[in-house]
Short mmCIF file of C-alpha atoms in Angstrom, two decimals:
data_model
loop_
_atom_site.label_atom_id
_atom_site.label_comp_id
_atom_site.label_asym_id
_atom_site.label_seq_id
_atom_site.Cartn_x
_atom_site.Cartn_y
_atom_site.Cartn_z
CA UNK A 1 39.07 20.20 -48.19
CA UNK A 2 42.17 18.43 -50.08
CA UNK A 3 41.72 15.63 -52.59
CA UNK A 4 43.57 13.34 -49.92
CA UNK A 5 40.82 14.13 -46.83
CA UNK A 6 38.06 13.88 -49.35
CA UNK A 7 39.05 10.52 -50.21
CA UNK A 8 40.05 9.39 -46.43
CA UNK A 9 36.71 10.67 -45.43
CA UNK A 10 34.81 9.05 -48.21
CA UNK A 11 36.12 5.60 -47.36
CA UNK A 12 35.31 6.01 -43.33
CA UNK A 13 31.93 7.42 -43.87
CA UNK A 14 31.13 4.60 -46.12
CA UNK A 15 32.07 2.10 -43.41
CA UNK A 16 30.63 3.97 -41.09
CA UNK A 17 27.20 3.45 -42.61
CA UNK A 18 27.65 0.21 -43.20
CA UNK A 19 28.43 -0.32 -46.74
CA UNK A 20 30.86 -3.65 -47.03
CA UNK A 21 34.89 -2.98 -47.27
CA UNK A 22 35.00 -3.51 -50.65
CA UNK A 23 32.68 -1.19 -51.72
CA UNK A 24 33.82 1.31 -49.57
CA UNK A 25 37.27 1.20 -50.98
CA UNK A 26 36.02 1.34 -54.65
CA UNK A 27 33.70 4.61 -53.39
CA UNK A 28 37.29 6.06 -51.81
CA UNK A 29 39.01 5.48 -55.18
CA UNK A 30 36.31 6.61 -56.94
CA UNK A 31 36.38 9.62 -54.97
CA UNK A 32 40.40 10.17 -56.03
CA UNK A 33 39.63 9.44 -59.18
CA UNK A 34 36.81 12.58 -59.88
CA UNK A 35 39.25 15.06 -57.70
CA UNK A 36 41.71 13.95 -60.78
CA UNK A 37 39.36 14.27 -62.91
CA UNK A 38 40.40 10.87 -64.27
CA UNK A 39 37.94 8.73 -66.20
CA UNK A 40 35.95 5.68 -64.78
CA UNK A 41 37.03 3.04 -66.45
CA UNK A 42 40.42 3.46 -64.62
CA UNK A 43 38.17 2.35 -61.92
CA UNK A 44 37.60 -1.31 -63.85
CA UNK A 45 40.74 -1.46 -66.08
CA UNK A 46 42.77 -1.69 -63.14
CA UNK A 47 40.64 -3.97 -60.12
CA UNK A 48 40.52 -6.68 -63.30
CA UNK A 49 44.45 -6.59 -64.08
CA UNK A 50 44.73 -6.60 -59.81
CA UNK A 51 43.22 -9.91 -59.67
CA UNK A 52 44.38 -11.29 -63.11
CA UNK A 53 47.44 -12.71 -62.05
CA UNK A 54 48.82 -15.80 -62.33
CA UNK A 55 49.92 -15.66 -58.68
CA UNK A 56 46.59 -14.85 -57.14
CA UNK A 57 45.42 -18.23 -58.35
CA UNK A 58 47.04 -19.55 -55.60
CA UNK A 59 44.31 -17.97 -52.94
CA UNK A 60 41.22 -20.28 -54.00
CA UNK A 61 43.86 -23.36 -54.38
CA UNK A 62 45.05 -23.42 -51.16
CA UNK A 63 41.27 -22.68 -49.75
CA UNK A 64 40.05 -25.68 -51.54
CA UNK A 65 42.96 -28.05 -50.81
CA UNK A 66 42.36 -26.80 -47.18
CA UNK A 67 38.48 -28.12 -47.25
CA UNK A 68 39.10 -31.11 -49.31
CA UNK A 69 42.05 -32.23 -46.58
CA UNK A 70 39.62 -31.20 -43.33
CA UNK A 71 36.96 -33.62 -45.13
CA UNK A 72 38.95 -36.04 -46.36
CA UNK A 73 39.66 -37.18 -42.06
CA UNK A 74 43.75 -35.73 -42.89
CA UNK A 75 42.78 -33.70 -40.04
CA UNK A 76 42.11 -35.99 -37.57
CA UNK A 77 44.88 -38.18 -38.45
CA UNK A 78 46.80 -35.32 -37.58
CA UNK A 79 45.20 -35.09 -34.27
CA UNK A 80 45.73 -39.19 -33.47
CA UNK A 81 48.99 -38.88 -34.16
CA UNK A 82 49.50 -35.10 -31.72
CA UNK A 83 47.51 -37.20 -28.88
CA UNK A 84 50.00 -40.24 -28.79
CA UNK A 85 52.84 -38.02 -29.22
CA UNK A 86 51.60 -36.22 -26.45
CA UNK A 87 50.13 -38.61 -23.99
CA UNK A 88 49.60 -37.90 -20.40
CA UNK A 89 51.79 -35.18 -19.81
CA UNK A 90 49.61 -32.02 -17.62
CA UNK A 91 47.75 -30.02 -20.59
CA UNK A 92 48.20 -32.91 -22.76
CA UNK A 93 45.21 -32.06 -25.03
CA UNK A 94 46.40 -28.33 -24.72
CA UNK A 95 49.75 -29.73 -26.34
CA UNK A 96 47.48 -31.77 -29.24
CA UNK A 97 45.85 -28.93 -30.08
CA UNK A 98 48.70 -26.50 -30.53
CA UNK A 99 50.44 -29.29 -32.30
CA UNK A 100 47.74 -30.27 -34.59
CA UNK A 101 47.07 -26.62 -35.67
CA UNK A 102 51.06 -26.48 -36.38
CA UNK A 103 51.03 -29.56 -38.56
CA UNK A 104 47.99 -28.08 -40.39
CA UNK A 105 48.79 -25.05 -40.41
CA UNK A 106 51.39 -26.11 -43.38
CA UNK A 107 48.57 -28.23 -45.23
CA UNK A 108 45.77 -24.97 -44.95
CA UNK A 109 46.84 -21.01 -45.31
CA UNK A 110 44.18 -19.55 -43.15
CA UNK A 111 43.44 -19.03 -39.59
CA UNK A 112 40.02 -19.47 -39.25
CA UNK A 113 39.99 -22.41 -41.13
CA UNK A 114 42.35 -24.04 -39.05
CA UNK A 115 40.43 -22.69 -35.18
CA UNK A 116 37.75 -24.36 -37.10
CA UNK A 117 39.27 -27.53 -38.43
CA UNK A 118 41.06 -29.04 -35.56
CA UNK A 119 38.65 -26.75 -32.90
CA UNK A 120 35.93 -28.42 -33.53
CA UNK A 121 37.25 -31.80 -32.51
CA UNK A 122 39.66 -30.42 -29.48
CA UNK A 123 37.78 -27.89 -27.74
CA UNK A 124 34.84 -30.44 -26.61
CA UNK A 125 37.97 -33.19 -25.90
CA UNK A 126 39.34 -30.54 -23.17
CA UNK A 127 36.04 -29.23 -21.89
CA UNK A 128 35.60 -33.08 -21.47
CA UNK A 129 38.95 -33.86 -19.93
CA UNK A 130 37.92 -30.96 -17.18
CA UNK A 131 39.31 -28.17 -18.89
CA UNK A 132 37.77 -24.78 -18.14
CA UNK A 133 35.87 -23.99 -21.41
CA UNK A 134 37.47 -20.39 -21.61
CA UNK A 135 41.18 -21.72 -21.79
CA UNK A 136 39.77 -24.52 -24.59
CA UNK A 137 38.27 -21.99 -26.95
CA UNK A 138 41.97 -19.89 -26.05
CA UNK A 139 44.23 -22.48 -26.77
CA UNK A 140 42.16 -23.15 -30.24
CA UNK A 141 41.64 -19.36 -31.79
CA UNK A 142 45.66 -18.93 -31.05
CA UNK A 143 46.90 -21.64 -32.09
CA UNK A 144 44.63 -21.49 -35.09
CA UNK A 145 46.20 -17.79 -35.67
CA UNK A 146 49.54 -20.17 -36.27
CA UNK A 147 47.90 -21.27 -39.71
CA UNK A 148 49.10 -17.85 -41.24
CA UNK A 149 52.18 -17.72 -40.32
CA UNK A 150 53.60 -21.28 -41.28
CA UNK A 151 53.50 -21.79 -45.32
CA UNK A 152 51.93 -22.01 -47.34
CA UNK A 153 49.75 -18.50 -45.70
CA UNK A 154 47.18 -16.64 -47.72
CA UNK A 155 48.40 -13.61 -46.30
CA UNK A 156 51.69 -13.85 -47.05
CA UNK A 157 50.29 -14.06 -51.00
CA UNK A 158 48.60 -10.75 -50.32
CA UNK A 159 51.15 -9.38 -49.08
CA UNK A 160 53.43 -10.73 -51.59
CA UNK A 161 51.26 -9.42 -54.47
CA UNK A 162 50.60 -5.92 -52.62
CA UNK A 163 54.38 -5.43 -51.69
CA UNK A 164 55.31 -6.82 -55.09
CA UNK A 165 58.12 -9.42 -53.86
CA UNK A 166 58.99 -13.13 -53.12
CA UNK A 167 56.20 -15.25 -51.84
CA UNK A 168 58.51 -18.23 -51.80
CA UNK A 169 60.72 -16.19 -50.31
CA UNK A 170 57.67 -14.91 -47.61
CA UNK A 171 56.80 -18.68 -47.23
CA UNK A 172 60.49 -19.64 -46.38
CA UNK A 173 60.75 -16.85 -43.90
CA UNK A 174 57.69 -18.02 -42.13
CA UNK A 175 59.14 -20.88 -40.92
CA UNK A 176 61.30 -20.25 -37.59
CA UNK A 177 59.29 -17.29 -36.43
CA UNK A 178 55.97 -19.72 -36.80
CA UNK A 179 57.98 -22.72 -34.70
CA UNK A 180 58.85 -20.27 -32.43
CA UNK A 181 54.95 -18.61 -32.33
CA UNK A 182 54.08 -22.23 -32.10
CA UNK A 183 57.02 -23.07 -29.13
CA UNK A 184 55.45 -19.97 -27.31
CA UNK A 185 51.59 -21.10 -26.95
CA UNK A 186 53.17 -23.94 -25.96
CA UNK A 187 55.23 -22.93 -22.73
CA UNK A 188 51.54 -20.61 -21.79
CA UNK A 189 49.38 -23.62 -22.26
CA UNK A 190 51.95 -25.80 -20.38
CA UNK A 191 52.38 -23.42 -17.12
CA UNK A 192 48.16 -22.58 -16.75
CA UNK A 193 47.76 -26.45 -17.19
CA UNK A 194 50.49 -27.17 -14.19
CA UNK A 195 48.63 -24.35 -11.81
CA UNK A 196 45.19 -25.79 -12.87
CA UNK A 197 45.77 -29.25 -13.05
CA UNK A 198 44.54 -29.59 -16.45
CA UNK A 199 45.66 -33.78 -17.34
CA UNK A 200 44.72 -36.38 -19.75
CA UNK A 201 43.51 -40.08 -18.33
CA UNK A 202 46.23 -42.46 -18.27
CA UNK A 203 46.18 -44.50 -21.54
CA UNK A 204 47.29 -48.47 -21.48
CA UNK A 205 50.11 -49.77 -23.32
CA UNK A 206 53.55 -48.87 -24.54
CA UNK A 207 53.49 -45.70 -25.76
CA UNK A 208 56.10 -46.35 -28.98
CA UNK A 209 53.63 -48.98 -30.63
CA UNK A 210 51.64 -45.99 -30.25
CA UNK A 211 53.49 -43.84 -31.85
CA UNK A 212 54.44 -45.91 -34.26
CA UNK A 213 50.83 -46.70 -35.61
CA UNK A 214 49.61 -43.29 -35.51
CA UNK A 215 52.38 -42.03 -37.74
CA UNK A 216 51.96 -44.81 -40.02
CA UNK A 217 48.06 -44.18 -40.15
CA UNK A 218 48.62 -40.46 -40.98
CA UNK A 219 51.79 -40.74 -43.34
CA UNK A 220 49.58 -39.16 -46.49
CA UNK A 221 48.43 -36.31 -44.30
CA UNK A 222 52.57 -35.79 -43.08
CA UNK A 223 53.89 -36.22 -46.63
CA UNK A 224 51.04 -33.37 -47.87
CA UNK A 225 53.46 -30.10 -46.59
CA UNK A 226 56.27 -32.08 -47.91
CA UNK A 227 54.52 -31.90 -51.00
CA UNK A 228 53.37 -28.44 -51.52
CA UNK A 229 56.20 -27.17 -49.63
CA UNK A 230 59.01 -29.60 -50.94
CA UNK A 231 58.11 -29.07 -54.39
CA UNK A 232 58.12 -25.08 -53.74
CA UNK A 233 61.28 -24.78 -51.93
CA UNK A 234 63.32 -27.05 -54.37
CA UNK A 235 62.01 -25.81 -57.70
CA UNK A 236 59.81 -27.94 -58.97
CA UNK A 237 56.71 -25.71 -58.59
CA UNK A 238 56.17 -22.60 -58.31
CA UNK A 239 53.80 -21.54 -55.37
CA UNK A 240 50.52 -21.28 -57.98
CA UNK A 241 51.32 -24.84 -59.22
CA UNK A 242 51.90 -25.78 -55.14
CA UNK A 243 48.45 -24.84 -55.08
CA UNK A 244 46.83 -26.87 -57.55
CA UNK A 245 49.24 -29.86 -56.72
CA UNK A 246 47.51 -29.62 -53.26
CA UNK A 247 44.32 -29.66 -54.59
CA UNK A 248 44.96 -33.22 -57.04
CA UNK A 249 46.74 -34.63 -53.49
CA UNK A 250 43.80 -34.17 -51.61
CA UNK A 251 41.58 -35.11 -53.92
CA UNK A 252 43.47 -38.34 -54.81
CA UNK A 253 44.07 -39.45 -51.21
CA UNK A 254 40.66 -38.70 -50.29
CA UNK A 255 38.94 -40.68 -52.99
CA UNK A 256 41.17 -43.13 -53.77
CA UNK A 257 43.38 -43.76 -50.62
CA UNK A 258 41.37 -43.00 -47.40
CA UNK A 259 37.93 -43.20 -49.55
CA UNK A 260 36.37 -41.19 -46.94
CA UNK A 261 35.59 -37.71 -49.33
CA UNK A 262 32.71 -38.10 -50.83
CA UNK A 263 31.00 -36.19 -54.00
CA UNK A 264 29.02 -34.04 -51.55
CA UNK A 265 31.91 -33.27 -49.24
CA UNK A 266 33.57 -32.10 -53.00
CA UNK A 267 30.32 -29.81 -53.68
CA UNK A 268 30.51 -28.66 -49.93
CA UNK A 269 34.49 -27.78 -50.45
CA UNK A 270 33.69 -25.66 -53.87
CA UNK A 271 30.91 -23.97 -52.29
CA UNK A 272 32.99 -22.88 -48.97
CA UNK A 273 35.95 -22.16 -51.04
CA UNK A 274 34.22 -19.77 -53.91
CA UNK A 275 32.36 -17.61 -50.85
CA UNK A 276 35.72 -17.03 -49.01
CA UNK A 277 37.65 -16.47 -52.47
CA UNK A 278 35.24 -14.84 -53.53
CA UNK A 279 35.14 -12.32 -50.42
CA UNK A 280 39.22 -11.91 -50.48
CA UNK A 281 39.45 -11.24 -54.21
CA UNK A 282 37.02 -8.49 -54.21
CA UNK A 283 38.29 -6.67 -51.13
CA UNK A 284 42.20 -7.48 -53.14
CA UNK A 285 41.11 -5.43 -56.44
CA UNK A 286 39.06 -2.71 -55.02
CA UNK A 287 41.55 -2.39 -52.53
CA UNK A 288 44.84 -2.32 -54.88
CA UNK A 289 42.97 0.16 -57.07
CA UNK A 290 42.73 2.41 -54.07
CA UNK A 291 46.48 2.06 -53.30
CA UNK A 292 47.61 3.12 -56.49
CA UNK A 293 44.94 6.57 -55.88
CA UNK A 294 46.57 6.98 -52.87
CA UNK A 295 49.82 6.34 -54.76
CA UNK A 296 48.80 8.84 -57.59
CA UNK A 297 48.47 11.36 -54.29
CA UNK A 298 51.73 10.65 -52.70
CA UNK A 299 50.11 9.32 -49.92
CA UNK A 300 52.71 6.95 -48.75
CA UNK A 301 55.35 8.99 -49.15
CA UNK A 302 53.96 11.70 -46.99
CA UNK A 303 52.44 9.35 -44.19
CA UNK A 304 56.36 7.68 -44.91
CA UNK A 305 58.03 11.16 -44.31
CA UNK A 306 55.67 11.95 -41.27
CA UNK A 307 56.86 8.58 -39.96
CA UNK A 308 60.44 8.50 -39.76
CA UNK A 309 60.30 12.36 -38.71
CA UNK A 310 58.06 12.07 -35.99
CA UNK A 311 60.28 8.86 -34.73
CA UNK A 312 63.64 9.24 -35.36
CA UNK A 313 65.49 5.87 -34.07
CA UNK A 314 64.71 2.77 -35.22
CA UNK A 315 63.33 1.49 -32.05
CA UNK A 316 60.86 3.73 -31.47
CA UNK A 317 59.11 3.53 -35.47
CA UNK A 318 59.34 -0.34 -35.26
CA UNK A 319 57.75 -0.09 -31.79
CA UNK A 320 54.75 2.53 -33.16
CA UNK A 321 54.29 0.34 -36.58
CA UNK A 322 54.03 -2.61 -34.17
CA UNK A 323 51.46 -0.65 -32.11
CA UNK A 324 49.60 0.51 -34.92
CA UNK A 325 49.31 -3.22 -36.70
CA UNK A 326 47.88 -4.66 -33.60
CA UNK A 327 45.48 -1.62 -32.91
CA UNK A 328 44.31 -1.21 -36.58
CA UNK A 329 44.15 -5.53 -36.56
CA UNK A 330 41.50 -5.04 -33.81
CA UNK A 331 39.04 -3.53 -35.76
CA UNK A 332 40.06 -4.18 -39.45
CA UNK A 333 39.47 -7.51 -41.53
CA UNK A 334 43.08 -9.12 -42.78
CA UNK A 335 42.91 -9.08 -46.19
CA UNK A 336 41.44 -4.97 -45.78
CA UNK A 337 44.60 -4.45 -43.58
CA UNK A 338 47.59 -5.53 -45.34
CA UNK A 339 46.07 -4.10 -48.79
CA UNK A 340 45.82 -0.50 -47.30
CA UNK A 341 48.79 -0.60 -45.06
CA UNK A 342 51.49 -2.42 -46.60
CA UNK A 343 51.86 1.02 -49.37
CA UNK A 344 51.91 3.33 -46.64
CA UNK A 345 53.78 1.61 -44.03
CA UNK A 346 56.74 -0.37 -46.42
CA UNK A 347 58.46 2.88 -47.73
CA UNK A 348 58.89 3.86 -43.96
CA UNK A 349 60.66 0.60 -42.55
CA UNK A 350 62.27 -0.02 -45.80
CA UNK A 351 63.79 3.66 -45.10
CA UNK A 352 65.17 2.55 -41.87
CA UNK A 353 66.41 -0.59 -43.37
CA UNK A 354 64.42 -3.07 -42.73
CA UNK A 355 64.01 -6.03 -45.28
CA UNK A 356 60.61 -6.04 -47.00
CA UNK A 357 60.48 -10.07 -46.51
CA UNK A 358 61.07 -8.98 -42.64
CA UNK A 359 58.64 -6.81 -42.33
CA UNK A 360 56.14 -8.57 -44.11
CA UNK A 361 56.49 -11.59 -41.38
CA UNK A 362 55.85 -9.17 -38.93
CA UNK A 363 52.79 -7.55 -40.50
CA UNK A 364 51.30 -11.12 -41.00
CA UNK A 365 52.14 -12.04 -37.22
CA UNK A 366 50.44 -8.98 -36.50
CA UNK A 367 47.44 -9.93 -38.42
CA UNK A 368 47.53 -13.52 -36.62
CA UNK A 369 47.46 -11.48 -33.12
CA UNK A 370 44.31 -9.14 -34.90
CA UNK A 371 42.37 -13.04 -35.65
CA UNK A 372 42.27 -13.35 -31.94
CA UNK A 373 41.49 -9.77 -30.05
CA UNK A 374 37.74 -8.62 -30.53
CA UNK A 375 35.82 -6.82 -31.42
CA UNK A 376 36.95 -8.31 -34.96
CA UNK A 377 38.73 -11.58 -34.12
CA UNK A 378 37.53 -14.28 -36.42
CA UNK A 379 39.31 -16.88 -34.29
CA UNK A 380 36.95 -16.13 -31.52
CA UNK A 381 34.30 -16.16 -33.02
CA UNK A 382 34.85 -19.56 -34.57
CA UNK A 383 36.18 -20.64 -31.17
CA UNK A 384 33.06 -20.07 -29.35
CA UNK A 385 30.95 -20.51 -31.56
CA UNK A 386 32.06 -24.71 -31.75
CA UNK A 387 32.41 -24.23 -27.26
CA UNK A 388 28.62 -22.40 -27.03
CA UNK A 389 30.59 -19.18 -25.15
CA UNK A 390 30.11 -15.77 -25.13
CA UNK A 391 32.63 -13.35 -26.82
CA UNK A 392 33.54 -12.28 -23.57
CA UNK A 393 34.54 -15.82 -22.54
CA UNK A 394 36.66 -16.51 -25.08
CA UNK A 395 38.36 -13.59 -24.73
CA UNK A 396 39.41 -13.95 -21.49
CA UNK A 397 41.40 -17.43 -22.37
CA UNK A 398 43.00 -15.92 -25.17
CA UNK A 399 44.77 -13.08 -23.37
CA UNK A 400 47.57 -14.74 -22.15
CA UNK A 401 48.24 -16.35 -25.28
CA UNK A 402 48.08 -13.11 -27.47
CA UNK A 403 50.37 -11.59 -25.13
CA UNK A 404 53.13 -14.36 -25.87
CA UNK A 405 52.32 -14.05 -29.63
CA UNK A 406 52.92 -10.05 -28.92
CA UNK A 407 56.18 -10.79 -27.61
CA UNK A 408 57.07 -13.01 -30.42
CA UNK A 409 56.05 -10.20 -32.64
CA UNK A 410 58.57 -7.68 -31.28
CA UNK A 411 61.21 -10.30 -31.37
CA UNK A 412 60.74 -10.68 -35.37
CA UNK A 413 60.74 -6.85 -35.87
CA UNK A 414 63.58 -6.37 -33.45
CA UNK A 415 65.68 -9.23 -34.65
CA UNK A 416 65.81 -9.76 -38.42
CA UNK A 417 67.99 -13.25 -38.81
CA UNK A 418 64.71 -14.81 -37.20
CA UNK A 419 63.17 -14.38 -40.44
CA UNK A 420 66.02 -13.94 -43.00
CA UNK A 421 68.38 -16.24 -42.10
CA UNK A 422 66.83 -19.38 -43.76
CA UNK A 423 65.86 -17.41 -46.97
CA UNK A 424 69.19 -16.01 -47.33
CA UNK A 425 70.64 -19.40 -46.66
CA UNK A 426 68.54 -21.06 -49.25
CA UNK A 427 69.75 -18.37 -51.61
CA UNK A 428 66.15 -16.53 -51.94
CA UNK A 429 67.43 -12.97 -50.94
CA UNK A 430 70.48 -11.76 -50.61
#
């Protein structure tokens, strides 16, 4: 058996026995390293200088600032303001929800985290307002999936790190093709609620006042994206100093301006943040380290030649990538995916000339779409776990919703000004 098999089939038995991701990729690299008869502190030298980057700071920033703003009430400030936006129009709450997640979505980085934050609020409001508790938990886990793909995204920093290019540049691209993600949940939600009948209770009163006082009620929780992603996009940070900046702002306006965070909700917020950061950064050096074994084997330039041999236009590779990202995002945890694939899968589309920034929107879209099909979907999970519904349940509201995302998907890999036009216009690629 070849050194590459040996290590392929080290790293699949290992899961298959249950042994955790990241210890199955340090066993696979492990394994690459002995057939090269390399020594074992390569093993350690390089998973520490993976992880000690300046950049990779930015993961447990934007977790915390995440949990600080979702206990500080930013959240549902975001969701007062969504509802009188919204009002009574047919799948009204539908509408808040997809909204809400869109606002936070630039305020968080992670998908579960925002099914979870505005979820648990909005899926009972539907279920309450008559809405069948299937669609609820649907509407929630995809428009959570929206949190990754508007900036600031923790994927888009792995990927960024992985690929080795822009994250500002990632984050800018991000933009239109998560509007547009966000634009297509929307028109779903909107035609099930007009065949179902799915309405919110008329509400008394003008609806500017409204309006009006919402918006003024949640102005620190607007002006948060315009901080992280203002000071980003013009300069003044860069996106590990974004980070931290959202970290003081929600720590400020939730002590000193809404005084509603507390010193346990702070203890809670560490706590959540250094299990999840904890999780990612492990699976990020173990997994890196494995990359550059599979680099050392040429790997990704064989499963790269196989790639654009076996589909010779275009079309057909973006359409089998596309395939493969949603397949492999089934049964494969985020972080797991885009550290393995992005080295065997970026020489092949950059060979048929496809922009690394474009395909990287397109493999985090894919990994949006993975948060939401089972048997792996997080989303779900979270969704009906806050609705009391089976797997099963869930799954059948989310299906029409992760076939618009899908759709979306192929739209970004088919047409690339979606995602470069603004980053090219803002002179981050050329």
């Amino acid at each position: 058996m070849g050194a590459t098999a040996l290590i392929a089939v080290s790293f699949v038995a290992a899961l298959g026995i249950g042994v955790p991701v990241a210890i199955a990729l340090g066993i696979g690299a492990l394994t690459g390293l002995y057939m090269a008869d390399m020594p074992i502190e390569y093993l350690a030298q390089n998973a520490y200088s993976a992880i000690d980057s300046f950049t990779v700071i930015a993961i447990p920033m934007f977790i915390l600032a995440g949990a600080l703003m979702e206990r500080g009430q930013l959240t549902d400030r975001l969701i007062d303001l969504s509802r009188a936006i919204v009002g009574q129009a047919p799948g009204g709450l539908a509408t808040v929800t997809i909204m809400a997640c869109t606002l936070f979505a630039a305020i968080s980085g992670s998908g579960p985290a925002t099914t979870a934050a505005i979820g648990s609020i909005m899926i009972p409001a539907m279920m309450c307002d008559g809405y069948k508790r299937s669609f609820s938990c649907g509407v929630a886990a995809s428009a959570g999936g929206i949190g990754v793909v508007i900036p600031p995204s923790i994927p888009m920093i792995i990927y960024g790190v992985t690929a080795e290019t822009s994250i500002t540049a990632l984050f800018v691209a991000g933009v239109i093709p998560g509007l547009i993600l966000a634009l297509a949940l929307y028109l779903v939600a909107k035609v099930i609620s007009h065949r179902r009948g799915y309405s919110s209770p008329p509400v008394e009163g003008p609806r500017g006042p409204r309006i009006w006082a919402a918006v003024r009620l949640a102005k620190w929780s607007l002006l948060a994206p315009v901080v992280i992603l203002g000071g980003i996009y013009t300069g003044v940070f860069t996106v590990t100093e974004a980070s931290v900046a959202g970290v003081v702002y929600a720590l400020v306006i939730g002590f000193f301006v809404h005084r509603t965070l507390t010193l346990s909700d702070l203890l809670d917020s560490l706590v959540a943040t250094a299990r999840i950061s904890g999780t990612v950064l492990i699976v990020l050096a173990t997994g890196l380290v494995f990359g550059r074994i599979l680099a050392l084997y040429q790997v990704p330039q064989e499963v790269s030649g196989w790639l654009t041999q076996t589909f010779t236009d275009r079309t057909s590779l973006i359409l089998m990538i596309a395939l493969l990202l949603l397949f492999i995002g089934m049964w494969m945890e985020t972080i797991t995916q885009i550290v393995i694939l992005t080295p065997l899968l970026l020489p092949a589309v950059v060979a048929t000339g496809m922009n690394p920034i474009q395909f990287g929107v397109m493999f985090v879209i894919a990994c949006e779409l993975g948060f939401q099909t089972p048997p792996l979907g997080v989303n779900l999970f979270v969704a009906g776990e806050i609705a009391g519904a089976k797997i099963e349940e869930v799954t059948r509201g989310v299906i029409p919703f992760v076939i618009a995302g899908t759709i979306v998907l192929l739209l970004v890999g088919f047409i690339p000004e979606l995602s470069l036009w603004l980053p090219r216009e803002l002179g981050y690629i050329k």
